[in-house]
Amino acid sequence: MKTPGRPTYAFWQIFRWPFLIGLSSSIGLVSALVGDGPWDALSWATLVAPLAVIAWFFRAMHPRFPAGLRGNRGRFPGAEGRES
Amino acid sequence: MGHLNMHTKTIRLWSWIHRWSSLVCTLFMLLLCVTGLPLIFHHEIGHLLEPERPPIAAGTVAPTLASLVERALSARPGERVNYLFFDDEEPVAVVATAQRGNSLPQETHYQYFDLRDGWQLERQQPTEGFMYVMRRLHLDMYADLKGTLFLGAMSLLLLVSILSGVILYAPFMRHLPFGALRRERRRAWWLDTHNLLGIVTVVWLGVVGFTGAINTLAQPVERMWQGSELMEMAASPPDRPDAQEIVRLDLAVERLREAAPDLTPRVLALPGTPFASQHHIGAYMVGNTPITSRLLTPAMLDAGSGRLVDMREMPLYVKALFVSQPLHFGDYGGMPLKILWAALDIVSIVLLGSGLYLWWVKPGHERRRKTPAARIQKRETAA
């Protein structure tokens, strides 16, 4: 069912961002255990990443958001009318 | 779904695992997420309900523990002091009194004293009110150890569902860029939302779920430790078998400070309670770094003489339990971490809810008007 014009992503492309976010969360979960002060700050900075990513993609859906930046820079591979 | 590297049969299998492991645990996980939300802030909520206390006068002498014990007892005639708890964040001692040494927590009365001037704080009993209901629902659903272990099993299912979800993420995202949210169809949008929320919170939810499962073993682990090592530690015969009263607790604390200047007592268990012996005072101390402040160092003192009988580190399996607690509660990195914990908890609620929606609404069915016939049909296909 390969649709022409639909990009296919490789394993590392699919998991690149999730891996980095997961890694940063892991660092954050441990760092606040290690020490106080800067270690706590590191955990806040890293654990805010998942929330920031979610906020980014939902913000892009907001109608008032600049159209050029909306929805993955306009790339919506499902927009051709196919869905998995 | 013919666009997959993974064998279609393999995907079906993982879909089946993901669907059923999630379905079985989702309602309980929703309960845990909802009740866990206020519990993140239990300290702060406790403070909100508390009346202001007057400022401490200059030159005030700190009260002795013996005087606090005396005051607690005079307010509760016929009871005995079982435990003194010392708060980790504020200079407050909690004196727990009850009828018997082995009275249950819900049969115990708690009195709060400011350690700086002995002011008695008007606090709600930890065994009543909204927060107690939240705690019990979160801890054991009012079913004691059975309920706790059941919730532990549900957490293990959550871990299975997380793992299978990550495996399924790959085939679902083969033609979609990271973070894509297709808006053309409602179900596709929710599927993408579920995938996005799930994959970015996977480490956090996995750690909170796993440490939660470990925490459900707290009671059995404590009992095991109590029955083996604690008994050993309290094996010495009484120094003064004819002693009528136990030593002043202030003396016991002084002995502990001499023996371990880096540690501060968190709990004093008086003789006759499960965490002491008939003629020993059990002391549970913590260090002052983020990790050592979580690890209890138990010590036994002779109740008649105040002599330190034994002090040792907790065995590794008990340490693992104690280190897993902050990772579950999120109370180890100040208020910002608690707020992040709450936000991630809310994301998890949406994740669980969207998962339920995706199971309930089959692909292609979401645009249909909800006529009774369609509803029945939908239910039949779902079953």
mmCIF file of N, CA and C in Angstrom, chain B residues 1-118:
data_model
loop_
_atom_site.group_PDB
_atom_site.id
_atom_site.type_symbol
_atom_site.label_atom_id
_atom_site.label_comp_id
_atom_site.label_asym_id
_atom_site.label_seq_id
_atom_site.Cartn_x
_atom_site.Cartn_y
_atom_site.Cartn_z
ATOM 1 N N MET B 1 -2.577 -1.926 7.145
ATOM 2 C CA MET B 1 -1.232 -1.684 7.660
ATOM 3 C C MET B 1 -0.224 -2.520 6.881
ATOM 4 N N GLY B 2 -0.187 -2.330 5.619
ATOM 5 C CA GLY B 2 0.721 -3.157 4.840
ATOM 6 C C GLY B 2 2.066 -2.520 4.618
ATOM 7 N N HIS B 3 2.304 -1.384 5.278
ATOM 8 C CA HIS B 3 3.478 -0.582 4.968
ATOM 9 C C HIS B 3 4.590 -0.809 5.974
ATOM 10 N N LEU B 4 4.767 -2.044 6.419
ATOM 11 C CA LEU B 4 5.604 -2.212 7.594
ATOM 12 C C LEU B 4 6.804 -3.096 7.350
ATOM 13 N N ASN B 5 7.868 -2.721 7.997
ATOM 14 C CA ASN B 5 9.027 -3.589 8.027
ATOM 15 C C ASN B 5 8.727 -4.806 8.868
ATOM 16 N N MET B 6 8.135 -4.489 10.025
ATOM 17 C CA MET B 6 7.806 -5.546 10.951
ATOM 18 C C MET B 6 6.783 -6.466 10.307
ATOM 19 N N HIS B 7 6.882 -7.713 10.594
ATOM 20 C CA HIS B 7 5.924 -8.670 10.079
ATOM 21 C C HIS B 7 4.539 -8.311 10.605
ATOM 22 N N THR B 8 3.545 -8.385 9.708
ATOM 23 C CA THR B 8 2.195 -8.007 10.117
ATOM 24 C C THR B 8 1.722 -8.817 11.316
ATOM 25 N N LYS B 9 2.093 -10.094 11.343
ATOM 26 C CA LYS B 9 1.682 -10.940 12.472
ATOM 27 C C LYS B 9 2.287 -10.433 13.782
ATOM 28 N N THR B 10 3.551 -10.007 13.689
ATOM 29 C CA THR B 10 4.227 -9.491 14.879
ATOM 30 C C THR B 10 3.498 -8.260 15.386
ATOM 31 N N ILE B 11 3.106 -7.389 14.451
ATOM 32 C CA ILE B 11 2.401 -6.172 14.855
ATOM 33 C C ILE B 11 1.064 -6.512 15.494
ATOM 34 N N ARG B 12 0.361 -7.474 14.884
ATOM 35 C CA ARG B 12 -0.919 -7.888 15.478
ATOM 36 C C ARG B 12 -0.727 -8.344 16.910
ATOM 37 N N LEU B 13 0.335 -9.131 17.109
ATOM 38 C CA LEU B 13 0.591 -9.656 18.450
ATOM 39 C C LEU B 13 0.851 -8.508 19.429
ATOM 40 N N TRP B 14 1.728 -7.572 19.024
ATOM 41 C CA TRP B 14 2.026 -6.463 19.923
ATOM 42 C C TRP B 14 0.799 -5.573 20.127
ATOM 43 N N SER B 15 -0.018 -5.409 19.076
ATOM 44 C CA SER B 15 -1.259 -4.632 19.229
ATOM 45 C C SER B 15 -2.160 -5.294 20.262
ATOM 46 N N TRP B 16 -2.232 -6.609 20.170
ATOM 47 C CA TRP B 16 -3.074 -7.342 21.108
ATOM 48 C C TRP B 16 -2.554 -7.145 22.539
ATOM 49 N N ILE B 17 -1.221 -7.277 22.695
ATOM 50 C CA ILE B 17 -0.618 -7.095 24.023
ATOM 51 C C ILE B 17 -0.871 -5.674 24.520
ATOM 52 N N HIS B 18 -0.689 -4.693 23.625
ATOM 53 C CA HIS B 18 -0.872 -3.299 24.026
ATOM 54 C C HIS B 18 -2.330 -3.049 24.418
ATOM 55 N N ARG B 19 -3.253 -3.550 23.600
ATOM 56 C CA ARG B 19 -4.669 -3.307 23.864
ATOM 57 C C ARG B 19 -5.076 -3.883 25.211
ATOM 58 N N TRP B 20 -4.727 -5.144 25.433
ATOM 59 C CA TRP B 20 -5.262 -5.800 26.637
ATOM 60 C C TRP B 20 -4.512 -5.419 27.909
ATOM 61 N N SER B 21 -3.195 -5.263 27.820
ATOM 62 C CA SER B 21 -2.488 -4.824 29.033
ATOM 63 C C SER B 21 -2.982 -3.443 29.441
ATOM 64 N N SER B 22 -3.258 -2.569 28.439
ATOM 65 C CA SER B 22 -3.738 -1.223 28.768
ATOM 66 C C SER B 22 -5.157 -1.268 29.311
ATOM 67 N N LEU B 23 -6.009 -2.023 28.607
ATOM 68 C CA LEU B 23 -7.425 -2.023 28.999
ATOM 69 C C LEU B 23 -7.604 -2.489 30.437
ATOM 70 N N VAL B 24 -6.857 -3.518 30.816
ATOM 71 C CA VAL B 24 -7.028 -4.064 32.164
ATOM 72 C C VAL B 24 -6.601 -3.040 33.206
ATOM 73 N N CYS B 25 -5.517 -2.296 32.935
ATOM 74 C CA CYS B 25 -5.008 -1.415 33.995
ATOM 75 C C CYS B 25 -5.485 0.029 33.885
ATOM 76 N N THR B 26 -6.096 0.425 32.746
ATOM 77 C CA THR B 26 -6.361 1.855 32.520
ATOM 78 C C THR B 26 -7.205 2.508 33.613
ATOM 79 N N LEU B 27 -8.310 1.863 34.006
ATOM 80 C CA LEU B 27 -9.167 2.522 34.990
ATOM 81 C C LEU B 27 -8.426 2.715 36.312
ATOM 82 N N PHE B 28 -7.617 1.715 36.695
ATOM 83 C CA PHE B 28 -6.854 1.844 37.936
ATOM 84 C C PHE B 28 -5.770 2.903 37.788
ATOM 85 N N MET B 29 -5.157 2.958 36.602
ATOM 86 C CA MET B 29 -4.122 3.975 36.381
ATOM 87 C C MET B 29 -4.739 5.382 36.401
ATOM 88 N N LEU B 30 -5.954 5.508 35.855
ATOM 89 C CA LEU B 30 -6.632 6.806 35.923
ATOM 90 C C LEU B 30 -6.871 7.194 37.381
ATOM 91 N N LEU B 31 -7.318 6.210 38.172
ATOM 92 C CA LEU B 31 -7.517 6.464 39.603
ATOM 93 C C LEU B 31 -6.212 6.913 40.245
ATOM 94 N N LEU B 32 -5.112 6.233 39.906
ATOM 95 C CA LEU B 32 -3.823 6.569 40.515
ATOM 96 C C LEU B 32 -3.350 7.951 40.076
ATOM 97 N N CYS B 33 -3.559 8.275 38.795
ATOM 98 C CA CYS B 33 -3.136 9.598 38.305
ATOM 99 C C CYS B 33 -3.942 10.699 38.969
ATOM 100 N N VAL B 34 -5.255 10.492 39.078
ATOM 101 C CA VAL B 34 -6.119 11.547 39.630
ATOM 102 C C VAL B 34 -5.847 11.732 41.124
ATOM 103 N N THR B 35 -5.739 10.618 41.871
ATOM 104 C CA THR B 35 -5.490 10.757 43.310
ATOM 105 C C THR B 35 -4.043 11.160 43.578
ATOM 106 N N GLY B 36 -3.147 10.808 42.657
ATOM 107 C CA GLY B 36 -1.743 11.163 42.848
ATOM 108 C C GLY B 36 -1.493 12.649 42.701
ATOM 109 N N LEU B 37 -2.350 13.312 41.916
ATOM 110 C CA LEU B 37 -2.149 14.740 41.662
ATOM 111 C C LEU B 37 -2.129 15.574 42.945
ATOM 112 N N PRO B 38 -3.175 15.499 43.800
ATOM 113 C CA PRO B 38 -3.070 16.256 45.058
ATOM 114 C C PRO B 38 -1.969 15.739 45.976
ATOM 115 N N LEU B 39 -1.665 14.444 45.882
ATOM 116 C CA LEU B 39 -0.646 13.884 46.780
ATOM 117 C C LEU B 39 0.746 14.467 46.510
ATOM 118 N N ILE B 40 0.994 14.887 45.259
ATOM 119 C CA ILE B 40 2.288 15.523 44.953
ATOM 120 C C ILE B 40 2.491 16.720 45.870
ATOM 121 N N PHE B 41 1.386 17.422 46.146
ATOM 122 C CA PHE B 41 1.473 18.671 46.920
ATOM 123 C C PHE B 41 0.962 18.493 48.346
ATOM 124 N N HIS B 42 1.032 17.281 48.883
ATOM 125 C CA HIS B 42 0.394 17.058 50.192
ATOM 126 C C HIS B 42 0.990 17.954 51.279
ATOM 127 N N HIS B 43 2.299 18.202 51.172
ATOM 128 C CA HIS B 43 2.936 19.073 52.152
ATOM 129 C C HIS B 43 2.331 20.476 52.097
ATOM 130 N N GLU B 44 2.235 21.012 50.892
ATOM 131 C CA GLU B 44 1.743 22.375 50.709
ATOM 132 C C GLU B 44 0.269 22.470 51.085
ATOM 133 N N ILE B 45 -0.518 21.459 50.706
ATOM 134 C CA ILE B 45 -1.943 21.482 51.028
ATOM 135 C C ILE B 45 -2.120 21.432 52.539
ATOM 136 N N GLY B 46 -1.293 20.640 53.204
ATOM 137 C CA GLY B 46 -1.338 20.579 54.665
ATOM 138 C C GLY B 46 -1.082 21.939 55.294
ATOM 139 N N HIS B 47 -0.139 22.682 54.713
ATOM 140 C CA HIS B 47 0.187 23.995 55.254
ATOM 141 C C HIS B 47 -0.938 24.995 55.038
ATOM 142 N N LEU B 48 -1.625 24.875 53.880
ATOM 143 C CA LEU B 48 -2.711 25.814 53.575
ATOM 144 C C LEU B 48 -3.806 25.735 54.619
ATOM 145 N N LEU B 49 -4.057 24.500 55.114
ATOM 146 C CA LEU B 49 -5.168 24.292 56.039
ATOM 147 C C LEU B 49 -4.799 24.694 57.462
ATOM 148 N N GLU B 50 -3.523 25.023 57.657
ATOM 149 C CA GLU B 50 -3.054 25.219 59.016
ATOM 150 C C GLU B 50 -3.152 26.684 59.431
ATOM 151 N N PRO B 51 -3.657 26.963 60.648
ATOM 152 C CA PRO B 51 -3.701 28.360 61.084
ATOM 153 C C PRO B 51 -2.292 28.913 61.319
ATOM 154 N N GLU B 52 -2.153 30.213 61.138
ATOM 155 C CA GLU B 52 -0.855 30.874 61.350
ATOM 156 C C GLU B 52 -0.400 30.684 62.796
ATOM 157 N N ARG B 53 0.872 30.518 62.977
ATOM 158 C CA ARG B 53 1.376 30.426 64.342
ATOM 159 C C ARG B 53 2.097 31.736 64.682
ATOM 160 N N PRO B 54 2.073 32.122 65.974
ATOM 161 C CA PRO B 54 2.718 33.386 66.345
ATOM 162 C C PRO B 54 4.228 33.295 66.152
ATOM 163 N N PRO B 55 4.882 34.445 65.925
ATOM 164 C CA PRO B 55 6.338 34.410 65.744
ATOM 165 C C PRO B 55 7.033 33.955 67.023
ATOM 166 N N ILE B 56 8.219 33.411 66.841
ATOM 167 C CA ILE B 56 8.979 32.910 67.989
ATOM 168 C C ILE B 56 9.686 34.071 68.664
ATOM 169 N N ALA B 57 9.486 34.189 69.974
ATOM 170 C CA ALA B 57 10.112 35.286 70.716
ATOM 171 C C ALA B 57 11.622 35.080 70.755
ATOM 172 N N ALA B 58 12.356 36.206 70.733
ATOM 173 C CA ALA B 58 13.816 36.119 70.793
ATOM 174 C C ALA B 58 14.229 35.502 72.128
ATOM 175 N N GLY B 59 15.255 34.690 72.091
ATOM 176 C CA GLY B 59 15.765 34.089 73.315
ATOM 177 C C GLY B 59 14.954 32.906 73.801
ATOM 178 N N THR B 60 14.039 32.406 72.978
ATOM 179 C CA THR B 60 13.246 31.243 73.376
ATOM 180 C C THR B 60 14.138 30.005 73.428
ATOM 181 N N VAL B 61 13.961 29.246 74.489
ATOM 182 C CA VAL B 61 14.751 28.020 74.627
ATOM 183 C C VAL B 61 13.958 26.872 74.005
ATOM 184 N N ALA B 62 14.645 26.058 73.219
ATOM 185 C CA ALA B 62 13.982 24.913 72.597
ATOM 186 C C ALA B 62 13.530 23.940 73.669
ATOM 187 N N PRO B 63 12.352 23.361 73.521
ATOM 188 C CA PRO B 63 11.842 22.441 74.545
ATOM 189 C C PRO B 63 12.575 21.102 74.486
ATOM 190 N N THR B 64 12.604 20.402 75.587
ATOM 191 C CA THR B 64 13.184 19.051 75.571
ATOM 192 C C THR B 64 12.146 18.091 74.985
ATOM 193 N N LEU B 65 12.625 16.989 74.440
ATOM 194 C CA LEU B 65 11.702 15.984 73.923
ATOM 195 C C LEU B 65 10.859 15.407 75.051
ATOM 196 N N ALA B 66 11.492 15.274 76.222
ATOM 197 C CA ALA B 66 10.760 14.734 77.372
ATOM 198 C C ALA B 66 9.547 15.606 77.699
ATOM 199 N N SER B 67 9.714 16.925 77.581
ATOM 200 C CA SER B 67 8.589 17.805 77.907
ATOM 201 C C SER B 67 7.489 17.676 76.858
ATOM 202 N N LEU B 68 7.864 17.465 75.599
ATOM 203 C CA LEU B 68 6.852 17.285 74.551
ATOM 204 C C LEU B 68 6.075 15.988 74.779
ATOM 205 N N VAL B 69 6.819 14.935 75.149
ATOM 206 C CA VAL B 69 6.173 13.654 75.433
ATOM 207 C C VAL B 69 5.171 13.813 76.575
ATOM 208 N N GLU B 70 5.597 14.534 77.613
ATOM 209 C CA GLU B 70 4.728 14.759 78.774
ATOM 210 C C GLU B 70 3.448 15.489 78.375
ATOM 211 N N ARG B 71 3.615 16.543 77.570
ATOM 212 C CA ARG B 71 2.441 17.316 77.141
ATOM 213 C C ARG B 71 1.519 16.474 76.274
ATOM 214 N N ALA B 72 2.118 15.683 75.379
ATOM 215 C CA ALA B 72 1.293 14.841 74.502
ATOM 216 C C ALA B 72 0.484 13.847 75.321
ATOM 217 N N LEU B 73 1.115 13.280 76.354
ATOM 218 C CA LEU B 73 0.432 12.286 77.184
ATOM 219 C C LEU B 73 -0.673 12.919 78.026
ATOM 220 N N SER B 74 -0.409 14.116 78.530
ATOM 221 C CA SER B 74 -1.429 14.736 79.388
ATOM 222 C C SER B 74 -2.665 15.104 78.575
ATOM 223 N N ALA B 75 -2.486 15.300 77.261
ATOM 224 C CA ALA B 75 -3.648 15.593 76.416
ATOM 225 C C ALA B 75 -4.400 14.319 76.036
ATOM 226 N N ARG B 76 -3.779 13.158 76.210
ATOM 227 C CA ARG B 76 -4.401 11.885 75.817
ATOM 228 C C ARG B 76 -4.313 10.901 76.974
ATOM 229 N N PRO B 77 -5.127 11.099 78.016
ATOM 230 C CA PRO B 77 -5.030 10.199 79.167
ATOM 231 C C PRO B 77 -5.311 8.749 78.763
ATOM 232 N N GLY B 78 -4.569 7.835 79.349
ATOM 233 C CA GLY B 78 -4.782 6.411 79.073
ATOM 234 C C GLY B 78 -4.010 5.922 77.870
ATOM 235 N N GLU B 79 -3.342 6.814 77.157
ATOM 236 C CA GLU B 79 -2.575 6.362 75.992
ATOM 237 C C GLU B 79 -1.086 6.353 76.314
ATOM 238 N N ARG B 80 -0.311 5.764 75.423
ATOM 239 C CA ARG B 80 1.136 5.722 75.572
ATOM 240 C C ARG B 80 1.785 6.302 74.315
ATOM 241 N N VAL B 81 2.984 6.825 74.475
ATOM 242 C CA VAL B 81 3.684 7.353 73.303
ATOM 243 C C VAL B 81 4.359 6.196 72.585
ATOM 244 N N ASN B 82 4.085 6.072 71.292
ATOM 245 C CA ASN B 82 4.693 4.996 70.501
ATOM 246 C C ASN B 82 5.850 5.483 69.645
ATOM 247 N N TYR B 83 5.651 6.655 69.029
ATOM 248 C CA TYR B 83 6.671 7.128 68.093
ATOM 249 C C TYR B 83 6.834 8.639 68.204
ATOM 250 N N LEU B 84 8.045 9.082 67.890
ATOM 251 C CA LEU B 84 8.277 10.494 67.599
ATOM 252 C C LEU B 84 8.789 10.572 66.179
ATOM 253 N N PHE B 85 8.120 11.375 65.361
ATOM 254 C CA PHE B 85 8.583 11.579 63.989
ATOM 255 C C PHE B 85 9.139 12.989 63.875
ATOM 256 N N PHE B 86 10.216 13.124 63.132
ATOM 257 C CA PHE B 86 10.763 14.461 62.896
ATOM 258 C C PHE B 86 10.638 14.777 61.419
ATOM 259 N N ASP B 87 10.048 15.925 61.124
ATOM 260 C CA ASP B 87 9.797 16.305 59.741
ATOM 261 C C ASP B 87 11.116 16.560 59.023
ATOM 262 N N ASP B 88 11.113 16.305 57.703
ATOM 263 C CA ASP B 88 12.354 16.510 56.956
ATOM 264 C C ASP B 88 12.497 17.946 56.459
ATOM 265 N N GLU B 89 11.396 18.704 56.409
ATOM 266 C CA GLU B 89 11.483 20.041 55.831
ATOM 267 C C GLU B 89 11.365 21.164 56.850
ATOM 268 N N GLU B 90 10.799 20.878 57.998
ATOM 269 C CA GLU B 90 10.576 21.941 58.972
ATOM 270 C C GLU B 90 10.871 21.398 60.369
ATOM 271 N N PRO B 91 11.179 22.311 61.308
ATOM 272 C CA PRO B 91 11.513 21.840 62.669
ATOM 273 C C PRO B 91 10.252 21.463 63.441
ATOM 274 N N VAL B 92 9.675 20.334 63.090
ATOM 275 C CA VAL B 92 8.437 19.898 63.721
ATOM 276 C C VAL B 92 8.607 18.452 64.185
ATOM 277 N N ALA B 93 8.161 18.201 65.413
ATOM 278 C CA ALA B 93 8.139 16.834 65.921
ATOM 279 C C ALA B 93 6.689 16.379 66.014
ATOM 280 N N VAL B 94 6.432 15.152 65.600
ATOM 281 C CA VAL B 94 5.099 14.581 65.687
ATOM 282 C C VAL B 94 5.141 13.505 66.758
ATOM 283 N N VAL B 95 4.284 13.660 67.768
ATOM 284 C CA VAL B 95 4.242 12.666 68.838
ATOM 285 C C VAL B 95 3.014 11.803 68.613
ATOM 286 N N ALA B 96 3.236 10.502 68.412
ATOM 287 C CA ALA B 96 2.146 9.574 68.117
ATOM 288 C C ALA B 96 1.795 8.805 69.388
ATOM 289 N N THR B 97 0.543 8.924 69.815
ATOM 290 C CA THR B 97 0.095 8.191 71.004
ATOM 291 C C THR B 97 -1.039 7.259 70.630
ATOM 292 N N ALA B 98 -1.136 6.146 71.361
ATOM 293 C CA ALA B 98 -2.207 5.182 71.117
ATOM 294 C C ALA B 98 -2.405 4.342 72.367
ATOM 295 N N GLN B 99 -3.440 3.484 72.338
ATOM 296 C CA GLN B 99 -3.734 2.629 73.490
ATOM 297 C C GLN B 99 -2.646 1.575 73.692
ATOM 298 N N ARG B 100 -2.204 0.981 72.586
ATOM 299 C CA ARG B 100 -1.260 -0.124 72.668
ATOM 300 C C ARG B 100 -0.015 0.182 71.834
ATOM 301 N N GLY B 101 1.036 -0.585 72.092
ATOM 302 C CA GLY B 101 2.262 -0.392 71.324
ATOM 303 C C GLY B 101 2.118 -0.767 69.860
ATOM 304 N N ASN B 102 1.209 -1.724 69.598
ATOM 305 C CA ASN B 102 1.044 -2.156 68.211
ATOM 306 C C ASN B 102 -0.266 -1.682 67.605
ATOM 307 N N SER B 103 -0.803 -0.566 68.128
ATOM 308 C CA SER B 103 -2.027 -0.008 67.557
ATOM 309 C C SER B 103 -1.791 0.372 66.102
ATOM 310 N N LEU B 104 -2.851 0.281 65.305
ATOM 311 C CA LEU B 104 -2.744 0.599 63.888
ATOM 312 C C LEU B 104 -2.678 2.122 63.715
ATOM 313 N N PRO B 105 -2.151 2.579 62.568
ATOM 314 C CA PRO B 105 -2.055 4.024 62.335
ATOM 315 C C PRO B 105 -3.399 4.742 62.507
ATOM 316 N N GLN B 106 -4.492 4.084 62.072
ATOM 317 C CA GLN B 106 -5.790 4.764 62.181
ATOM 318 C C GLN B 106 -6.311 4.807 63.623
ATOM 319 N N GLU B 107 -5.649 4.040 64.529
ATOM 320 C CA GLU B 107 -6.033 4.104 65.951
ATOM 321 C C GLU B 107 -5.080 5.002 66.733
ATOM 322 N N THR B 108 -4.209 5.672 65.994
ATOM 323 C CA THR B 108 -3.162 6.472 66.623
ATOM 324 C C THR B 108 -3.506 7.956 66.536
ATOM 325 N N HIS B 109 -3.147 8.692 67.601
ATOM 326 C CA HIS B 109 -3.379 10.131 67.602
ATOM 327 C C HIS B 109 -2.039 10.856 67.430
ATOM 328 N N TYR B 110 -2.044 11.883 66.600
ATOM 329 C CA TYR B 110 -0.792 12.568 66.283
ATOM 330 C C TYR B 110 -0.862 14.014 66.769
ATOM 331 N N GLN B 111 0.166 14.436 67.511
ATOM 332 C CA GLN B 111 0.247 15.826 67.963
ATOM 333 C C GLN B 111 1.520 16.449 67.424
ATOM 334 N N TYR B 112 1.382 17.696 66.968
ATOM 335 C CA TYR B 112 2.485 18.364 66.268
ATOM 336 C C TYR B 112 3.052 19.479 67.139
ATOM 337 N N PHE B 113 4.365 19.466 67.323
ATOM 338 C CA PHE B 113 5.014 20.494 68.131
ATOM 339 C C PHE B 113 6.137 21.141 67.333
ATOM 340 N N ASP B 114 6.230 22.465 67.464
ATOM 341 C CA ASP B 114 7.359 23.177 66.875
ATOM 342 C C ASP B 114 8.568 22.942 67.776
ATOM 343 N N LEU B 115 9.638 22.448 67.200
ATOM 344 C CA LEU B 115 10.814 22.093 68.001
ATOM 345 C C LEU B 115 11.575 23.320 68.492
ATOM 346 N N ARG B 116 11.267 24.503 67.925
ATOM 347 C CA ARG B 116 12.012 25.701 68.328
ATOM 348 C C ARG B 116 11.494 26.276 69.638
ATOM 349 N N ASP B 117 10.157 26.238 69.821
ATOM 350 C CA ASP B 117 9.622 26.814 71.056
ATOM 351 C C ASP B 117 8.542 25.945 71.699
ATOM 352 N N GLY B 118 8.268 24.770 71.129
ATOM 353 C CA GLY B 118 7.282 23.882 71.734
ATOM 354 C C GLY B 118 5.843 24.237 71.417
#
